Coordinates of C-alpha atoms in Angstrom, one line a residue:
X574 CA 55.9 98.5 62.0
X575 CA 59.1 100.3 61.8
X576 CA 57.8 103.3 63.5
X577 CA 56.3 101.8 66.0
X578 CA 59.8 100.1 66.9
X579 CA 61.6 102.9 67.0
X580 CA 59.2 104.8 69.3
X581 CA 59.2 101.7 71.3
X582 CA 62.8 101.8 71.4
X583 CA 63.4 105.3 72.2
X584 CA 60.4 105.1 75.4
X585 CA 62.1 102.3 76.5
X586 CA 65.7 104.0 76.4
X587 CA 63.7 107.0 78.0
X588 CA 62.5 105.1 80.9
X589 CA 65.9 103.4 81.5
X590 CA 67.4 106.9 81.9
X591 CA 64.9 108.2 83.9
X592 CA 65.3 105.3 86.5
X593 CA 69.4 105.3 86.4
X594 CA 70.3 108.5 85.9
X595 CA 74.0 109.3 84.6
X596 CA 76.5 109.4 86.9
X597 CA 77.7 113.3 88.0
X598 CA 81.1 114.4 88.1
X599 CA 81.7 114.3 91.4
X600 CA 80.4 111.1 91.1
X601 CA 83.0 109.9 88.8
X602 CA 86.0 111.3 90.5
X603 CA 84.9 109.1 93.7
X604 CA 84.7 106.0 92.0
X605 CA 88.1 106.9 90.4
X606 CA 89.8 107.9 93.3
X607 CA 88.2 104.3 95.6
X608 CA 89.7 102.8 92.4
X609 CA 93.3 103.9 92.7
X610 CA 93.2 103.5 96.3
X611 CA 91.9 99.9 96.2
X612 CA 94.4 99.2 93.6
X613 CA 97.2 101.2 95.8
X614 CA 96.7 98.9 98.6
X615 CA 96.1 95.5 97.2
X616 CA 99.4 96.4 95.5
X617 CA 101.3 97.9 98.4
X618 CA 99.6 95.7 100.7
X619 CA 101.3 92.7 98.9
X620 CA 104.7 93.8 98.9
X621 CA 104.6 94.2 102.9
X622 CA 102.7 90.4 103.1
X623 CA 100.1 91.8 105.1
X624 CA 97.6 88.9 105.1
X625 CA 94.3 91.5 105.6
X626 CA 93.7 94.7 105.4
X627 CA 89.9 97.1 105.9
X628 CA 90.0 100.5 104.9
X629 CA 87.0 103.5 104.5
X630 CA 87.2 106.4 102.9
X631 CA 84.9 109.4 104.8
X632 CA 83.6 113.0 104.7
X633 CA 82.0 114.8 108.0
X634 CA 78.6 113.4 106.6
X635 CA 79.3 109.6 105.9
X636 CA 81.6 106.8 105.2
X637 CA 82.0 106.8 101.0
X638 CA 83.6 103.5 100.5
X639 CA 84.6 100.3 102.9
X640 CA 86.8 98.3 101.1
X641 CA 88.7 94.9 102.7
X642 CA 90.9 92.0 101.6
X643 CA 92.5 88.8 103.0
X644 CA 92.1 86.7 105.9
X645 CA 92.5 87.4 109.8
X646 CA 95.0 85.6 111.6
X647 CA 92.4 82.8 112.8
X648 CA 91.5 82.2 108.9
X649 CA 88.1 84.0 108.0
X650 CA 88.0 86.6 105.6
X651 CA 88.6 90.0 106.7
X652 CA 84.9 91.9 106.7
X653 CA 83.7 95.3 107.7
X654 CA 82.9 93.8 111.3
X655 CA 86.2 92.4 112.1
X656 CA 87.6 93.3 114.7
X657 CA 92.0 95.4 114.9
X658 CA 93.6 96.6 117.8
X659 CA 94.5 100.5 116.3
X660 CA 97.6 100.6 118.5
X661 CA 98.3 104.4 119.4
X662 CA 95.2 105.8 117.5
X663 CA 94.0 105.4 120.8
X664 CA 95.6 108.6 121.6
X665 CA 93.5 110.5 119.9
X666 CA 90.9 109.3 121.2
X667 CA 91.9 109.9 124.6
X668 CA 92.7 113.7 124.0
X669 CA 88.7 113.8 122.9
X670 CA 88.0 112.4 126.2
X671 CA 90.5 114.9 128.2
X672 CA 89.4 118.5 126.1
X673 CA 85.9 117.1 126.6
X674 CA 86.4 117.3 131.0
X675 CA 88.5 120.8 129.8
X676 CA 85.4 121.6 128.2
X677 CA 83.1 121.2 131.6
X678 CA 85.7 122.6 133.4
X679 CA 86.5 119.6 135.4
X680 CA 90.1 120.2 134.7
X681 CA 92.2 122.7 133.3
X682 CA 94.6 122.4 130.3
X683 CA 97.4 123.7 131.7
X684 CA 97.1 122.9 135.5
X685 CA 99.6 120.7 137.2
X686 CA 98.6 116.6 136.9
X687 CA 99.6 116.3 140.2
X688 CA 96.8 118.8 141.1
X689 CA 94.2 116.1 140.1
X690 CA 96.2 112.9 140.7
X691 CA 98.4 113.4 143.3
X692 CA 100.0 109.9 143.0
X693 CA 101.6 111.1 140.1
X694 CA 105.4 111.2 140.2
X695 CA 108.7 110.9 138.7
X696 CA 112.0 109.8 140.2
X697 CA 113.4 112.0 142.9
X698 CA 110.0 113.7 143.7
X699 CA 110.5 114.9 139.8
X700 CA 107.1 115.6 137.3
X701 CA 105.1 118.3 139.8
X702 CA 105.3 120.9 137.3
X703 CA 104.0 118.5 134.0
X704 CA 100.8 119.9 133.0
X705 CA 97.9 118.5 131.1
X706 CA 98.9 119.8 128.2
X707 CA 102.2 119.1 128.2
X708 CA 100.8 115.0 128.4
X709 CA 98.7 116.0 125.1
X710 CA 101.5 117.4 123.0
X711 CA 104.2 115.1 124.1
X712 CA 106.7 117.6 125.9
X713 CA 106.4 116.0 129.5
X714 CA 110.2 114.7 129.6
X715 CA 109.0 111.6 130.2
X716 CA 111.0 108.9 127.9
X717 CA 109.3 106.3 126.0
X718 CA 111.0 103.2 127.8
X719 CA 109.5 103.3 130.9
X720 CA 108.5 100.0 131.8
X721 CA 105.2 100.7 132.7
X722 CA 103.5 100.1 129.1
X723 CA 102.7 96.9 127.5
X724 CA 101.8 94.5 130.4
X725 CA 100.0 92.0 130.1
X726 CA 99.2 89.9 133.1
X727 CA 96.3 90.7 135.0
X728 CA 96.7 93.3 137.6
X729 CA 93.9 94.7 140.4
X730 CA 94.5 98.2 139.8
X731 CA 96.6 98.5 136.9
X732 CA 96.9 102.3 136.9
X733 CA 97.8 102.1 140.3
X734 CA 100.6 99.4 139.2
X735 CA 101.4 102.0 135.9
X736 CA 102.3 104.8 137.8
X737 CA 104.3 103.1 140.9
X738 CA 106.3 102.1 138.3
X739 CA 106.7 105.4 136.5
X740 CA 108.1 106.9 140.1
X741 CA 111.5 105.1 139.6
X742 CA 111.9 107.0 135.8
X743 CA 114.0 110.1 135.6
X744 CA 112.6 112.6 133.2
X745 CA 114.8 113.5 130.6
X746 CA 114.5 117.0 130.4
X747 CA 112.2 119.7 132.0
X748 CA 108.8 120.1 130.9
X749 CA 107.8 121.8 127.9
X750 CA 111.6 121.9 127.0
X751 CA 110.7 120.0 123.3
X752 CA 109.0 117.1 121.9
X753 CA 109.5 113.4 123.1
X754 CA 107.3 111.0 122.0
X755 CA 106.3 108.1 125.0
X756 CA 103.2 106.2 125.4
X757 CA 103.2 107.2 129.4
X758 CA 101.9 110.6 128.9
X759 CA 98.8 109.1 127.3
X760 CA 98.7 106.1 130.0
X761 CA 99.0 109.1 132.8
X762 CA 96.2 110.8 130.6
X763 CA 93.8 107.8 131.1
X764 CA 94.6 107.2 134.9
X765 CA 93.9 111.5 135.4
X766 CA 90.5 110.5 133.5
X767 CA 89.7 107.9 135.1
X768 CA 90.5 110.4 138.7
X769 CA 88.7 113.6 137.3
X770 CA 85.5 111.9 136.1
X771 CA 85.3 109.0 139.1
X772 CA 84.5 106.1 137.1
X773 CA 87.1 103.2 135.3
X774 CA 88.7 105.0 132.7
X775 CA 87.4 102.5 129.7
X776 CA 83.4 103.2 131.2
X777 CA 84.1 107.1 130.8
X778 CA 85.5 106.7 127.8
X779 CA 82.2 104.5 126.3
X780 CA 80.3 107.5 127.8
X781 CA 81.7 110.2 126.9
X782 CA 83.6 109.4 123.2
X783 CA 82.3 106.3 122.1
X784 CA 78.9 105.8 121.9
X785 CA 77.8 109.2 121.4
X786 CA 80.0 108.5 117.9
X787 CA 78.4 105.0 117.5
X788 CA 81.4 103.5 118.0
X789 CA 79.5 100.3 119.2
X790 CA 82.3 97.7 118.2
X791 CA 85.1 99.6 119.8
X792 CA 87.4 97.4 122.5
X793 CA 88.5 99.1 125.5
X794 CA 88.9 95.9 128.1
X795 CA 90.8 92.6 127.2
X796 CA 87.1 91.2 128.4
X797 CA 85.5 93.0 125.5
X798 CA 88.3 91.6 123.2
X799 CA 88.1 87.9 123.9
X800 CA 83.7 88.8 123.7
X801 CA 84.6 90.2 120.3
X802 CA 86.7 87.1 119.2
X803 CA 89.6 89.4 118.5
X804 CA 91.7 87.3 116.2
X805 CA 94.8 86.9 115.8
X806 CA 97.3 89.4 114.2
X807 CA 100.7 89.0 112.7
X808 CA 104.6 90.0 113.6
X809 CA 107.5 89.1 111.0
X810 CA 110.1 86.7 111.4
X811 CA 112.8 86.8 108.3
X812 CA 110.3 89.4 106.3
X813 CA 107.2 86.6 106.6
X814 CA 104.2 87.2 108.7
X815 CA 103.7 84.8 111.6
X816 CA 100.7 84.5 113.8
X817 CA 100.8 86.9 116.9
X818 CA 98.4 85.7 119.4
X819 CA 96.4 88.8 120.7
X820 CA 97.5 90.3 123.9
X821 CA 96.1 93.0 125.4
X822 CA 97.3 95.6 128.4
X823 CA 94.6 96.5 131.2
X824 CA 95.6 100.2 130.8
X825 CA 96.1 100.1 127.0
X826 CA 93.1 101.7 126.1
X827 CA 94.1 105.2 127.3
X828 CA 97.0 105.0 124.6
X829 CA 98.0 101.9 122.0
X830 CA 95.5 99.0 122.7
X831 CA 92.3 100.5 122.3
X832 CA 90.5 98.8 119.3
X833 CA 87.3 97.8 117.2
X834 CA 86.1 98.0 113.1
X835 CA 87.0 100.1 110.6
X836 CA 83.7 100.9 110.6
X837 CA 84.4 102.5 114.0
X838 CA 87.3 104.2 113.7
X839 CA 85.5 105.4 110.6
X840 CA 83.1 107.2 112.5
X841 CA 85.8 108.6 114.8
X842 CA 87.3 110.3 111.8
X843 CA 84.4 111.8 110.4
X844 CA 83.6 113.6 114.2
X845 CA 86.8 115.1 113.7
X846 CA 86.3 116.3 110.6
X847 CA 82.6 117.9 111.5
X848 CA 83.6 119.8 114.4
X849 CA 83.6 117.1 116.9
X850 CA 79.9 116.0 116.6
X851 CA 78.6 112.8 114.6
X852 CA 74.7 112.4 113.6
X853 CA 73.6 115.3 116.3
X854 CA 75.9 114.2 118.6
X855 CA 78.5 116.7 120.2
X856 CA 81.3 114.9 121.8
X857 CA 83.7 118.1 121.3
X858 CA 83.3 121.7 120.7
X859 CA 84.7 123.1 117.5
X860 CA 87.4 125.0 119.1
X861 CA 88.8 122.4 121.0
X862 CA 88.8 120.6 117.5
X863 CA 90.7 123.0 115.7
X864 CA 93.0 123.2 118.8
X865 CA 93.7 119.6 119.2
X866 CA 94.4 119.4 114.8
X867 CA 97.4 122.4 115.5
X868 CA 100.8 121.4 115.4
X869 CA 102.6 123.5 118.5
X870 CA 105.1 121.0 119.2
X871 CA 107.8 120.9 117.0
X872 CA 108.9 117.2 115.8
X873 CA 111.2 117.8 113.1
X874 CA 111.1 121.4 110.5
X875 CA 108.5 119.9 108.7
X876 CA 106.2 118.2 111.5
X877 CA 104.1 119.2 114.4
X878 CA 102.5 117.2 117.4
X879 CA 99.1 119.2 118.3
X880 CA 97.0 117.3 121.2
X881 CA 97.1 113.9 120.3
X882 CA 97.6 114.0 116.3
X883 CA 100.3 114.8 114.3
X884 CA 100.5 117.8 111.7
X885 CA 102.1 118.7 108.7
X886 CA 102.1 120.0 105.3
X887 CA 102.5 117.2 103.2
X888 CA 99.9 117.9 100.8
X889 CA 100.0 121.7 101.3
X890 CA 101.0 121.6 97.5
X891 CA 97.0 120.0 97.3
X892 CA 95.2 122.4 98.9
X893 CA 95.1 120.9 102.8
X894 CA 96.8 120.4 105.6
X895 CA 97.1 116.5 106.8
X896 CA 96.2 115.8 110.3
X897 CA 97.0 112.3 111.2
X898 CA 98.2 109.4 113.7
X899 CA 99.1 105.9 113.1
X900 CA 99.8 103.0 115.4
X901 CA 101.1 99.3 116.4
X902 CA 99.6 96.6 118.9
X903 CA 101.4 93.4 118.7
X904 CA 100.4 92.2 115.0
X905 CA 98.2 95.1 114.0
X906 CA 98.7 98.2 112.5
X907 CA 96.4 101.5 112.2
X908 CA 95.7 104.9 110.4
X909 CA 94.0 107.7 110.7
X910 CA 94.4 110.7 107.7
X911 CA 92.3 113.6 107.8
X912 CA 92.5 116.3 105.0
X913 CA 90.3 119.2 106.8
X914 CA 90.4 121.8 104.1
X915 CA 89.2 119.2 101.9
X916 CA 86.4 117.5 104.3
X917 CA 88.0 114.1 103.2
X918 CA 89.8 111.1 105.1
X919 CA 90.9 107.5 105.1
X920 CA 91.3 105.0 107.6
X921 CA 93.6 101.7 107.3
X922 CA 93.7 98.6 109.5
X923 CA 96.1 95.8 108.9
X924 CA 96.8 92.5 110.6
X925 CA 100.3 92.7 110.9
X926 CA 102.8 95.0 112.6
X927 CA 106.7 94.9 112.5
X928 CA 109.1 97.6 113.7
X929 CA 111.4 97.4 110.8
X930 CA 107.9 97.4 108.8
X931 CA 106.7 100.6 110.3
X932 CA 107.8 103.1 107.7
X933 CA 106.2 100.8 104.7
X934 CA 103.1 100.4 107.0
X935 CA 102.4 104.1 107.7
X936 CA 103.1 105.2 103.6
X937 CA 100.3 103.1 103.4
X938 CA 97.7 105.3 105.4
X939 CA 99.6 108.0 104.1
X940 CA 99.7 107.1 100.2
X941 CA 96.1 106.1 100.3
X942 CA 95.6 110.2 101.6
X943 CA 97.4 111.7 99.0
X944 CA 95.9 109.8 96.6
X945 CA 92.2 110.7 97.9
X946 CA 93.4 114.7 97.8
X947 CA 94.3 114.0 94.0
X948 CA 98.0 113.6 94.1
X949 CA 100.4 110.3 93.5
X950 CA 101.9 108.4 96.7
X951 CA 104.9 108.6 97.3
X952 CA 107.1 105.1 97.2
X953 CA 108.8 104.2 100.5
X954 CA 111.6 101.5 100.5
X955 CA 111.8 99.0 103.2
X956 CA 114.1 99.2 105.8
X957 CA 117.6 98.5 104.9
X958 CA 118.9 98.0 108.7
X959 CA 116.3 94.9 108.8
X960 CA 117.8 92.5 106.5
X961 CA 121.2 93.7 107.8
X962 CA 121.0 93.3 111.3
X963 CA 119.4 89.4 110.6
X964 CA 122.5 88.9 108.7
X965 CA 124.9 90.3 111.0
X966 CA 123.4 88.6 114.2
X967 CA 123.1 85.4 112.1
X968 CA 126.4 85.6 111.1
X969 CA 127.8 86.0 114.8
X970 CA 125.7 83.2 115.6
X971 CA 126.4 80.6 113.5
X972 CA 130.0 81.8 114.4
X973 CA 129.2 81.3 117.8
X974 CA 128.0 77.9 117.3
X975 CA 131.2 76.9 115.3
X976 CA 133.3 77.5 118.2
X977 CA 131.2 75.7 120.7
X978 CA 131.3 72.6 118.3
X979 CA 135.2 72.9 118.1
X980 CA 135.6 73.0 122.0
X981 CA 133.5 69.9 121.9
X982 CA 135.7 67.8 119.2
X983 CA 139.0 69.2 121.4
X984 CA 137.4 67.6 124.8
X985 CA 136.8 64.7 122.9
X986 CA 139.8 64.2 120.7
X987 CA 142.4 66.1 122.9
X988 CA 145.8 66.6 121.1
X989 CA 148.3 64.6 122.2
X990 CA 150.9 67.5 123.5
X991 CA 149.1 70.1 125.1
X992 CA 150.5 73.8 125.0
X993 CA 152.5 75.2 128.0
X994 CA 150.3 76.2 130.9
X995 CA 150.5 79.9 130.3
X996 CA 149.0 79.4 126.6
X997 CA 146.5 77.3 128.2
X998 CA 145.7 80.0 131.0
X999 CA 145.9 82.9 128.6
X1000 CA 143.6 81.5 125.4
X1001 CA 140.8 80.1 127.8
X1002 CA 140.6 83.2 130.0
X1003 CA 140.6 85.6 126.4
X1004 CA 137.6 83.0 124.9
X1005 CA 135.5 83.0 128.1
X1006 CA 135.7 87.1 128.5
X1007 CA 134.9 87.2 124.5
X1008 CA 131.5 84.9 125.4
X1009 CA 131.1 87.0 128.3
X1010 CA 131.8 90.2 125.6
X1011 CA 129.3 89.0 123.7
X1012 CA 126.6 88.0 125.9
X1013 CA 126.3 91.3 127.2
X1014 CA 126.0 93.1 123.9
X1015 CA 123.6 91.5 122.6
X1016 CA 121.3 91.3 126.2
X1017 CA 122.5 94.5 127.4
X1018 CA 124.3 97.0 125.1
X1019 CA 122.6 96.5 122.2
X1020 CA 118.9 97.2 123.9
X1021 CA 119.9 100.3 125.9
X1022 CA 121.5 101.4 122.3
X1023 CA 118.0 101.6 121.1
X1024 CA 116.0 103.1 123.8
X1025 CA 114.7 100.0 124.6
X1026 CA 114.8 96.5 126.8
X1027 CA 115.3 93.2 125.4
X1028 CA 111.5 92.1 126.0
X1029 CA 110.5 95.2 124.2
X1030 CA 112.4 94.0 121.1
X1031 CA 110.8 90.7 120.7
X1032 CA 107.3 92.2 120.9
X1033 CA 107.9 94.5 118.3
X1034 CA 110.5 92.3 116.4
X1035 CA 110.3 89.0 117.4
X1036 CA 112.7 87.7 114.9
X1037 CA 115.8 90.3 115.7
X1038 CA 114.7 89.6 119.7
X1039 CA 115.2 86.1 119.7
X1040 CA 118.2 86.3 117.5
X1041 CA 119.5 88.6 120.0
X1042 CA 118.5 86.0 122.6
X1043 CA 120.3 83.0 120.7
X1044 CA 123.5 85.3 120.6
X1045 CA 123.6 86.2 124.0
X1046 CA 123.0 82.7 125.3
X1047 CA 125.5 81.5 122.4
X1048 CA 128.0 83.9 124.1
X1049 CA 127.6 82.1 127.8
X1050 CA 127.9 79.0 126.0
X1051 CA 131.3 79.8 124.3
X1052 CA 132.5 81.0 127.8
X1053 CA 131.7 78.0 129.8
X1054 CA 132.6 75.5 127.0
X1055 CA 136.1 77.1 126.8
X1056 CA 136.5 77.4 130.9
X1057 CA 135.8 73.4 130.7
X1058 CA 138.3 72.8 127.7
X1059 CA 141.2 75.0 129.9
X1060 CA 140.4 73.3 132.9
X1061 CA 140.9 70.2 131.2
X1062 CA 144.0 71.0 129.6
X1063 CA 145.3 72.2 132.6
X1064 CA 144.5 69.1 134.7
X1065 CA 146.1 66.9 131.6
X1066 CA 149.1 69.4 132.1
X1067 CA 149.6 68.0 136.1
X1068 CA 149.4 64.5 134.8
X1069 CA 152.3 65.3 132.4
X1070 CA 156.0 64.4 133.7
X1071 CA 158.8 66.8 133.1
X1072 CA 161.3 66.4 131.1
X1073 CA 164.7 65.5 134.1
X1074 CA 168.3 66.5 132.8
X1075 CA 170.2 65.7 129.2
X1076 CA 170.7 61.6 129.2
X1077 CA 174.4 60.5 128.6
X1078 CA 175.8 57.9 126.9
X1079 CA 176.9 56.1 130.0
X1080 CA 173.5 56.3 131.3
X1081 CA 172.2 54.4 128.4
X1082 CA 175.2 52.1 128.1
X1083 CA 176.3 53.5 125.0
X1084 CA 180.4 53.3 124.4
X1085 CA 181.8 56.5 123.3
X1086 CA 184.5 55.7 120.4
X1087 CA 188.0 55.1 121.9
X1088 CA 186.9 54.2 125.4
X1089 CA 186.4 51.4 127.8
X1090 CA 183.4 50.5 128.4
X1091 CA 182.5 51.7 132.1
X1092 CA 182.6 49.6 134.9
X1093 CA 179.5 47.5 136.2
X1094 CA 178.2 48.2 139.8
X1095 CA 178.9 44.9 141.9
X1096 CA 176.1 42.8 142.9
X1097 CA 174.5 44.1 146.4
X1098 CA 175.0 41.4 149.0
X1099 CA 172.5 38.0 148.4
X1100 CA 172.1 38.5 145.4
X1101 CA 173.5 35.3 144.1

């Protein structure tokens, strides 16, 4: 009986092997490394407040690991077929389309734009010598606040509308001088695709990019958004997340408000890591590849802009290069990290998006890479200029409002001498040019300090915008309220007698010691 157990035993431990077999090594490493990186998120992830996140993890071949967390901004929980805006991982995407016309030699790399969109100007007749590639890499001249990005009313022929507006902008250096980076090289890029290939720029693009890659779920029109039930995203107010309804531009697609699943961009990244193709399909040669993932334009000494991706040699010390890009739509944040020599990338989507956020946001994408090339993340601190700058515009704020409220208590309990007019005129003409002061730093100064406008603030950080706002409109306050309490002083001022000459004793009847008393005036005739 014994016998037979153990034979029994040892069949049935021989069978149980033979159906599972162990694990390999390479096995085991993956399952460590989607470990640390789930961990590494959900930690990471936390500390930013980010209420959902998807990631994937991919080689040229496949997609290793999906993992998600949290809930969208309408409430569901985050799955592998919800839908992010990727921000400017569009652009990218975009280049594909562009080097795949370069490739069928419907356009040339380093021909003129205008050649092939001739409505293409800058101010003063400026722009005829951009090229194409010089829109790839970022060395146009062309700033980033343009005004003709993130609109979001509907328009008839909104790259018509785009580049109008781009012909009042003055370039700010000639092109091909250096690196600048500005969303309107990529929005001229989709409006020169959309001219070279004949057909709406987001119907090329779903030709020619997407569905050859089985990017089924991607968003390209804000018709295809509201279809998808985008939900909503998230912006930060005082370092919470707060809902940000989704918003999408008619020309966004060409460069920060395409969109779709991780599952999408997933397969995005793994065409770019096998040579352009995905599953048989060829959507780039591999030369144009390898040409796009080359850094020629220098960002800083340590980073490169190639045609549409950054590159640099972060984790040279690993073995690899890292090709990457990373973006922002209002409340959503994406990431693209390729490792080429080691046939290995990630992709992150998050639900929320803040501009004082953005460094903490992209060491995400960037952590979860080093991590997948078998190295630790590096930590990266929030930004210190964000709780600073809510302080310091609260501060003048609330100051603000303090001297508002004090005007108010002097109109209604005025004091019962009023200074001289001149202290009058003087104090209410400083107050009102100090409001005025005010009112245009924060509206004006402040905004063209930073490259940007007011409204470009409050998308990207709504809570500094509409502090900015409240100071500014705090600042006209102060001005009017002290132009009323001066004009009331001064009116009080009229209604005041003046003091006449020094009164005498005789005029009061007094008797000075040692005198008569003075003489009465005789009664005027009648009066008796």
């Amino acid at each position: 009986m014994r016998i037979r157990t153990l034979v029994a035993a040892a069949l049935a431990a021989g069978l149980a092997l033979g159906a599972a077999p162990p694990t390999t090594h390479r096995e085991q490493v993956q399952e460590r490394e989607q470990e640390e990186i789930d961990a590494f998120l959900r930690e990471r992830t936390a500390a930013s407040r980010t209420p959902g996140v998807a990631y994937a993890i991919v080689t040229p071949d496949a997609i290793e690991h999906v993992g998600v967390r949290g809930r969208t901004g309408d409430g569901d929980p985050v799955t592998a077929t919800t839908p992010f805006l990727w921000g400017s991982v569009a652009k990218p995407v975009t280049a594909t389309a562009v080097l795949a016309l370069a490739e069928e030699g419907a356009l040339d790399l380093d021909e003129p734009v205008r050649a092939r969109l001739p409505e293409f100007t800058l101010a003063d007749g400026a722009g005829a010598d951009i090229t194409v590639r010089q829109l790839l890499d970022q060395t146009s001249g062309i700033p980033e606040a343009t005004g003709a990005t993130d609109h979001f009313e509907r328009r008839d022929d909104p790259y018509g509308a785009a580049l109008a507006e781009l012909a009042d902008v003055t370039p700010l250096f000639p092109p091909g001088e250096r690196f600048t980076y500005s969303s309107a090289n990529y929005l001229v890029l989709g409006a020169l695709v959309q001219a070279v290939s004949g057909q709406p720029f987001d119907t090329h693009l779903r030709e020619r990019v997407l569905d050859p890659l089985d990017m089924t779920g991607a968003l390209t029109t804000p018709e295809e958004a509201r279809a998808a039930a985008l939900p909503a995203g998230h912006g930060y107010v005082f370092g919470r997340p707060v809902d940000v309804a989704p918003r999408y531009d008619q020309t966004g697609a060409s460069y920060g408000y395409l969109g779709g699943t991780v599952e999408d961009l997933a397969h995005f990244a793994m065409a770019q890591l096998n040579g352009g193709s995905l599953g048989g399909e060829q959507v780039l040669d591999p030369d144009s590849v390898a040409a796009a993932q080359t850094g020629t334009a220098r960002i800083t000494d340590t980073l490169r802009y190639g045609l549409g991706w950054r590159v640099d040699e972060r984790n040279a010390d690993l073995g690899t290069r890292t090709v990457w890009h990373t973006g922002a739509a209002p409340g959503y944040f994406a990431g693209v990290v390729l490792l080429p020599e080691l046939d290995r990338g990630v992709v992150v989507l998050e639900n929320a998006y803040g501009y004082f956020q953005d460094a903490e946001l992209v060491g995400h994408a960037l952590g979860a890479a080093r991590i997948l090339a078998g190295g630790r993340p590096d930590a990266v601190a929030g930004d210190p200029a964000y709780p600073a700058a809510l302080a310091v515009l609260t501060a003048v704020l609330l100051g603000a409002a303090a001297v508002v409220l004090r005007s108010g208590y002097r109109l209604a309990r005025p004091k019962a001498a009023p200074p001289g007019r001149a202290r009058v005129v003087a104090g209410t003409a400083g107050w009102a040019l100090g409001g005025l002061a005010l009112a245009g730093l924060a509206a004006l100064a402040v905004p063209r300090w930073l490259g940007v406008d007011l409204r470009t603030i409050r998308l990207w950080a709504p809570d500094v915008g509409w502090l900015l706002v409240a100071v500014a409109l705090a600042g006209l306050t102060v001005a009017a309220t002290r132009l009323l309490v001066g004009a009331v002083r001064l009116r009080r001022l009229r209604g005041t007698p003046r003091p006449g000459p020094a009164v005498t004793g005789a005029a009061t009847g007094a008797v000075t010691p040692g005198t008569a008393p003075a003489a009465r005036p005789s009664a005027s005739p009648g009066s008796g």
